[in-house]
Coordinates of C-alpha atoms in Angstrom, one line a residue:
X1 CA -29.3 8.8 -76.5
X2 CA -28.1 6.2 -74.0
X3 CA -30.1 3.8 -75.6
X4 CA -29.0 4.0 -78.9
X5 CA -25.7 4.0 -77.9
X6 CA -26.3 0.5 -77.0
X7 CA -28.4 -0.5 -80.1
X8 CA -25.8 0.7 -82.3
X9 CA -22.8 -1.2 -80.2
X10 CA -25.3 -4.4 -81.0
X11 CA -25.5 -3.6 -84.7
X12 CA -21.9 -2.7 -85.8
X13 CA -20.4 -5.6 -83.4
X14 CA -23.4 -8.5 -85.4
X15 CA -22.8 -6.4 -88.4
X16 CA -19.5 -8.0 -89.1
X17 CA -21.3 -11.7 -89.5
X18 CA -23.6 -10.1 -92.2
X19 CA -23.8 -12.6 -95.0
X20 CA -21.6 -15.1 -93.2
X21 CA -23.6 -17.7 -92.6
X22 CA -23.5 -18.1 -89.2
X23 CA -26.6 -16.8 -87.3
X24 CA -25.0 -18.1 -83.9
X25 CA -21.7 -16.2 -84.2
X26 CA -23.2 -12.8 -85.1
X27 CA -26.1 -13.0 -82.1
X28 CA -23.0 -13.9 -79.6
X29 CA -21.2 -11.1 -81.3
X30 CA -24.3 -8.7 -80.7
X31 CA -25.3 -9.8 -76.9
X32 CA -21.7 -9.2 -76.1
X33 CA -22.0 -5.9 -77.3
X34 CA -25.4 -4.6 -76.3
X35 CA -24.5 -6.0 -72.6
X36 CA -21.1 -4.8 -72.3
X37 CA -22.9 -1.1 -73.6
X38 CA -26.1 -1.4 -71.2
X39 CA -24.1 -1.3 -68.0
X40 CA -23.4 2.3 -68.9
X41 CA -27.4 3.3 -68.7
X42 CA -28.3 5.3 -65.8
X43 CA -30.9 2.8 -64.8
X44 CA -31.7 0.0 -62.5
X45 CA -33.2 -2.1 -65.3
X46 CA -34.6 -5.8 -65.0
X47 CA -34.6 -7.6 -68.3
X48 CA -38.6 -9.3 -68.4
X49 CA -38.3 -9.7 -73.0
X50 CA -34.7 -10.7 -73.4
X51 CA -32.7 -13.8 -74.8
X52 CA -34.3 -15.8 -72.4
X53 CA -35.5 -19.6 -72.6
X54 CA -36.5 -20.0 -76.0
X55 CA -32.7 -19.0 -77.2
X56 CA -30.8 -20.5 -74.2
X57 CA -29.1 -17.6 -73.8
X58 CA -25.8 -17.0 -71.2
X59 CA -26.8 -13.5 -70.8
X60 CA -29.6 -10.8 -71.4
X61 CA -31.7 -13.5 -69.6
X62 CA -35.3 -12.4 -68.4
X63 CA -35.1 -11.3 -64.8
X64 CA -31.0 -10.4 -65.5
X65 CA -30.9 -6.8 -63.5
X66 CA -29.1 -4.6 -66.0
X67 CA -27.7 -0.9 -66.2
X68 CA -25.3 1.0 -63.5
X69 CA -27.8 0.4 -61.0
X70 CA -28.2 4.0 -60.3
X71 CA -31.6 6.1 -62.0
X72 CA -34.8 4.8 -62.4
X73 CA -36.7 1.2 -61.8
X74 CA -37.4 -0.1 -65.1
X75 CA -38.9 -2.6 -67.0
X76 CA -36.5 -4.3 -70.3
X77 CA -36.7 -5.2 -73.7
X78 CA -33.7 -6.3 -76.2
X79 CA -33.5 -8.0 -78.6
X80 CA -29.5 -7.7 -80.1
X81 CA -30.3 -9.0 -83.8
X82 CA -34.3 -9.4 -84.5
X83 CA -33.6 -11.5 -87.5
X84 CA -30.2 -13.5 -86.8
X85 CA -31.2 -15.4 -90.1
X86 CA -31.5 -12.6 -92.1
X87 CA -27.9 -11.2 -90.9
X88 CA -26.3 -14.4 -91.3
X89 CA -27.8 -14.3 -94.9
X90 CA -27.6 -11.0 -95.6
X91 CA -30.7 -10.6 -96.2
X92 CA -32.9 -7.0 -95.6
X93 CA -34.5 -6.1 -92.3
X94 CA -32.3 -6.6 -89.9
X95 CA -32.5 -4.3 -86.5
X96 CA -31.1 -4.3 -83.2
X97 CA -33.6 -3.3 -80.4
X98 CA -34.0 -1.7 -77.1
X99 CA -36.4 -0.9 -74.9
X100 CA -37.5 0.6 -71.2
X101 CA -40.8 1.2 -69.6
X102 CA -41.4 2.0 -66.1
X103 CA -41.2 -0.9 -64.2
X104 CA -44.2 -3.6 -64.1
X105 CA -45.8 -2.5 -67.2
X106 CA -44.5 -4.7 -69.8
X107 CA -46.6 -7.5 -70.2
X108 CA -45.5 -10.6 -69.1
X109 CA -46.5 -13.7 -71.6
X110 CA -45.4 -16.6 -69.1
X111 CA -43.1 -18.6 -71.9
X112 CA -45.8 -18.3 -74.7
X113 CA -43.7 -18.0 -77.3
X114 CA -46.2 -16.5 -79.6
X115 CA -49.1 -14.4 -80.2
X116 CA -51.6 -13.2 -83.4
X117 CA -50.9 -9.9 -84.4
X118 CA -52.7 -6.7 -86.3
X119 CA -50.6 -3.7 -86.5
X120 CA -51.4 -0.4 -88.5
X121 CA -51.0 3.1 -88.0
X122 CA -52.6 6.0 -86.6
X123 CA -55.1 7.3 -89.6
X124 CA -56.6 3.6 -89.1
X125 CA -56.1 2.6 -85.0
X126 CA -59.6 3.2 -84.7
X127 CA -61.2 1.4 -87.4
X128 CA -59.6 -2.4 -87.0
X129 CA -60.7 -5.7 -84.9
X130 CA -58.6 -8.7 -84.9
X131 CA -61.6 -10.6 -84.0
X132 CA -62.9 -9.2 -87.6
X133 CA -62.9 -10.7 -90.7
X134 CA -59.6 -10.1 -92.5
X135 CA -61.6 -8.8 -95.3
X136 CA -63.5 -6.3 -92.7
X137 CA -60.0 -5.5 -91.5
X138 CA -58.3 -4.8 -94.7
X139 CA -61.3 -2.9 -96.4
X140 CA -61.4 -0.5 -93.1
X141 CA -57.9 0.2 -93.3
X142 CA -58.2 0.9 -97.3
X143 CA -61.3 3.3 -96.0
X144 CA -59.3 4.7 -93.7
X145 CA -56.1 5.8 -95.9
X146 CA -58.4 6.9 -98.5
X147 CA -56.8 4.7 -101.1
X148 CA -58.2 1.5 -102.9
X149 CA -57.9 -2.0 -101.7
X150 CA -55.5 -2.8 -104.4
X151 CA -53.4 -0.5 -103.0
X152 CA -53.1 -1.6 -99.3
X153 CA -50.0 -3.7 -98.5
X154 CA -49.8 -6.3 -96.0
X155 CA -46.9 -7.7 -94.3
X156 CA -46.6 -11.1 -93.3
X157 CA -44.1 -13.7 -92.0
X158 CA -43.8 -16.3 -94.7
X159 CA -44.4 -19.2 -92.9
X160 CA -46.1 -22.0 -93.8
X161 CA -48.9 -21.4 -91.2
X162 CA -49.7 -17.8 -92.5
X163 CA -51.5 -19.6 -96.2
X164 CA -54.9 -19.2 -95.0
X165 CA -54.3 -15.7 -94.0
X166 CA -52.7 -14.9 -97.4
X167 CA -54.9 -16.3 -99.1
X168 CA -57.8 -14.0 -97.5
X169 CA -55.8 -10.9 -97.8
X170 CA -55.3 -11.6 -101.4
X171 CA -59.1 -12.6 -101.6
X172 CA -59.8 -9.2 -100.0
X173 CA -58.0 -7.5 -102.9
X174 CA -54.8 -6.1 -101.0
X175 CA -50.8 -7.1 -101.5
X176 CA -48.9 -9.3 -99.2
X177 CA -45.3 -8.7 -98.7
X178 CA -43.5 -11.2 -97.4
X179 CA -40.8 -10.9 -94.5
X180 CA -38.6 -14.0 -93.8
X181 CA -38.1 -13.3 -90.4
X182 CA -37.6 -9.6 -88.4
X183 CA -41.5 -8.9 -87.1
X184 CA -40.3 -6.2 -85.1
X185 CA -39.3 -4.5 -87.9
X186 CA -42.4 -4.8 -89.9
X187 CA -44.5 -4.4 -87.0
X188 CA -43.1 -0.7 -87.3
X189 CA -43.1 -0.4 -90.3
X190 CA -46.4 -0.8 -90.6
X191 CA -47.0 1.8 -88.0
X192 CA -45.1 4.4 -89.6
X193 CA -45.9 6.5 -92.9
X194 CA -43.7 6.0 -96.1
X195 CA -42.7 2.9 -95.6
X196 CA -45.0 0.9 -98.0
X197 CA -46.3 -1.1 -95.2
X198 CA -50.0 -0.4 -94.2
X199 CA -50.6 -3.3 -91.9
X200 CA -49.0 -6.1 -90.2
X201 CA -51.0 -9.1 -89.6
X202 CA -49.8 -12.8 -88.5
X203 CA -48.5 -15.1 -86.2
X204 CA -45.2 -13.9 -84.7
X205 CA -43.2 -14.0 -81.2
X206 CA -45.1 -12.4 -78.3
X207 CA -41.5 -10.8 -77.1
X208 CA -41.0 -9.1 -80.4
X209 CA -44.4 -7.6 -79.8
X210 CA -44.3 -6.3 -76.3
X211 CA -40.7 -4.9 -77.9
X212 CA -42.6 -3.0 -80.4
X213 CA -45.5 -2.2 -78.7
X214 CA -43.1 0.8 -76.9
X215 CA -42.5 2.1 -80.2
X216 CA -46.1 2.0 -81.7
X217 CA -47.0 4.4 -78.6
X218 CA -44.7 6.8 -80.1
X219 CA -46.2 6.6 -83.4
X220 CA -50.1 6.8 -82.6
X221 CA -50.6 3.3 -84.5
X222 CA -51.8 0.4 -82.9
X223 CA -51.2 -3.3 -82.1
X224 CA -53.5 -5.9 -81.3
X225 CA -52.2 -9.4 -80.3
X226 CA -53.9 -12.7 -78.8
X227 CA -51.9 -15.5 -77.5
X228 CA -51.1 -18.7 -79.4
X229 CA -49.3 -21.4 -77.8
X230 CA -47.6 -23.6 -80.0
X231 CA -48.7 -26.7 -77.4
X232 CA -50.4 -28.3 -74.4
X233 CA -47.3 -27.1 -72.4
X234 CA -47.3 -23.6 -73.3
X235 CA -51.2 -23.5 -72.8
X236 CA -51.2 -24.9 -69.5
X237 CA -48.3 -22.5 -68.2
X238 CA -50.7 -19.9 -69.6
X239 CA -53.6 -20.4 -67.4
X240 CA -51.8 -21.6 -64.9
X241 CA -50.3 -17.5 -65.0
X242 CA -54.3 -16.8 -64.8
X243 CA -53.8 -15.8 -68.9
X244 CA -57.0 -15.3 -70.7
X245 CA -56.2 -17.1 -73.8
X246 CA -59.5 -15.7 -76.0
X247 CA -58.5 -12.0 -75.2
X248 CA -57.6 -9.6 -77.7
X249 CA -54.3 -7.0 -75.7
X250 CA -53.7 -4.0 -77.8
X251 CA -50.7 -1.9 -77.6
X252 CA -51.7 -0.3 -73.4
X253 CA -52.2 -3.5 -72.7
X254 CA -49.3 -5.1 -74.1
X255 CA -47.2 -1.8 -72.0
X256 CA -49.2 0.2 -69.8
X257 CA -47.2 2.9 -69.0
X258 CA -46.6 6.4 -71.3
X259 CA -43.6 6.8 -69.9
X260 CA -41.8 3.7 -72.2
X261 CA -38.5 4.4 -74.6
X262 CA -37.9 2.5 -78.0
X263 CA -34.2 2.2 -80.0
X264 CA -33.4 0.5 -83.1
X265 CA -30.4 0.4 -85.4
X266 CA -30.6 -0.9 -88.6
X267 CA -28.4 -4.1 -89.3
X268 CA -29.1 -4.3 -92.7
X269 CA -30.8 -2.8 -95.2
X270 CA -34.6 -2.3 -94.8
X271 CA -37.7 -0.9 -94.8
X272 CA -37.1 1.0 -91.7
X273 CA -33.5 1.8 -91.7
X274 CA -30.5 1.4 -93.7
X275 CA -28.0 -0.9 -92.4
X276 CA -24.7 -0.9 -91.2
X277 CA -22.4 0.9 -93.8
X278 CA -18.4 0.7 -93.0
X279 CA -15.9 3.4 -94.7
X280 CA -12.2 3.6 -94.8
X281 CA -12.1 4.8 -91.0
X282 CA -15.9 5.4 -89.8
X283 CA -18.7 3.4 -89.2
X284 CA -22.2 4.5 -90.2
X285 CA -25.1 3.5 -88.4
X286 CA -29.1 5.2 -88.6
X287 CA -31.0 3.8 -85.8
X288 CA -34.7 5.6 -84.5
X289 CA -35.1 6.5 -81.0
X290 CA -39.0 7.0 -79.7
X291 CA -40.8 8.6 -76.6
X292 CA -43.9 7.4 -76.1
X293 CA -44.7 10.3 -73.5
X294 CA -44.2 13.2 -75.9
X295 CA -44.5 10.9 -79.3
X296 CA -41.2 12.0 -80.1
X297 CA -40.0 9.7 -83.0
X298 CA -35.7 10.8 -83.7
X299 CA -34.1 9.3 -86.6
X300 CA -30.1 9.0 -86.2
X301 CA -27.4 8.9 -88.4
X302 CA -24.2 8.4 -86.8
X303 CA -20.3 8.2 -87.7
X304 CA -18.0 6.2 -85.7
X305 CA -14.4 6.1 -85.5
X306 CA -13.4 2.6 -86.8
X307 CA -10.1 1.7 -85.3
X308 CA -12.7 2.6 -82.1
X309 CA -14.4 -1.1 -82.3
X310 CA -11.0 -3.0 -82.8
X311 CA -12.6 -5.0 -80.2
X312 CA -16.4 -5.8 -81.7
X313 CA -15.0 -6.3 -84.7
X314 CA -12.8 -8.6 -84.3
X315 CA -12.9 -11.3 -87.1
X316 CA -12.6 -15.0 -85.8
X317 CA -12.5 -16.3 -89.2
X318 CA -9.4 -15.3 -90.0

């Protein structure tokens, strides 16, 4: 519960830039947050996924030590808004994230950016390759939920890059639902039952998938990811780390320990959680929390006193 308690400080604090327009504005607002929060974790915490070099952030950098400094050694994931676009635009999906594993067993990407991905859930973990086919993959996992091809929805970034692969899944016979932005979101989602999501597959970041391979351990499911740099510079700081660029990491590979945490709090709307909601004098947030040790998956709906978070939601526009 001391993680959420900084997932949901993230949220309501980048909550108040929802559908404002400013994607910059409601991340400062949320790493404000989570970091003020995170000092009060009984943990002696080193950020290794954070803000880092590709946001040029102040704080929440990788290799920042965070918590109290008292507890255990761990490793640490955030992210304060996974989708800053889709706050700023109000758009669905939105989560803030957390995460702790032992320490040394998050996987460390050495600045690539970003990584192919293949997430589903547990009935199917056994059945998919993402050196297969995507027709092989998607007619395994229809096998494997007992349902027709027709039936089996994909999520995918909508990004330019991603036509080929739509293009196959819709060959194969399945749906593709698009996500502008979030991964980390739908990554779970398509790890989790009754969500709509049956698989994830795609180019996305490499941080947002360490970040949710500690909740996919709760859940049974599985992800698969392979490195893709984006350039000559991120492949030579690749091998130059000793990175093999060909190899397939799946989701004890990507976090080797059991012993790992997840949080998440729901910005917006989605297919995970519902957002922020904000009454006369209470805040409602609904944020999961995950074990992987005991696959303990906790979902949290919370009230908060609002004249509480006078100071997070403070509104510079006016």
């Amino acid at each position: 519960m001391e993680l959420v308690r900084v997932t949901e400080a993230a949220a309501i604090a980048g909550s108040r830039w929802v559908g404002a327009g400013d994607k910059n504005k409601a991340d400062g607002a949320a790493v404000d947050a989570m970091r003020s929060f995170m000092d009060t974790v009984r943990m002696n915490g080193v950020v290794v996924i954070g803000e880092g070099e590709k946001d040029e952030a102040p704080m929440l950098f990788n290799g920042e030590s965070v918590g109290d400094g008292t507890g255990p050694e761990v490793d640490v994931a955030v992210d304060p808004i996974d989708g800053t676009r889709l706050t700023a635009m109000g758009y669905d999906n939105a989560l803030s994230v957390f995460a702790v594993a032992e320490r040394g067993t998050m996987f460390d990407p050495s600045a690539v950016f970003y990584m192919d991905k293949l997430v589903v859930g547990p009935d199917a973990a056994d059945v998919v390759d993402l050196r297969n086919p995507v027709r092989a993959n998607v007619e395994a996992v229809a096998k494997a939920l007992k349902k027709p091809v027709t039936e089996v929805t994909v999520c995918i970034l909508d990004r330019p890059r991603h036509e080929d692969l739509v293009a196959q899944v819709r060959e194969a016979g399945a749906r593709v639902k698009f996500i502008m932005d979030g991964d980390v979101a739908g990554a779970i989602a398509a790890a989790r039952p009754s969500t709509g999501v049956d698989m994830m597959m795609g180019i996305g970041g490499t941080p947002e998938g360490i970040v949710a391979a500690c909740a996919i351990k709760a859940t049974g499911g599985v992800i698969q990811g392979r490195l893709a740099p984006t350039d000559d510079a991120e492949r030579q700081k690749a091998v130059d780390a000793g990175l093999d660029l060909d190899a397939v990491l799946d989701t004890n590979q990507l976090v080797t320990s059991d012993n790992c945490y997840f949080a998440a709090t729901g910005i917006t709307n989605g297919d995970l959680l519902k957002g922020v909601r904000f009454g006369r004098n209470r805040i409602i947030t609904q944020s999961l929390v995950m074990r992987a040790a005991s696959g303990t998956v906790r979902l949290v709906e919370a009230e908060h006193k609002r004249d509480k978070w006078g100071k997070w939601l403070k509104d510079e526009r006016a």
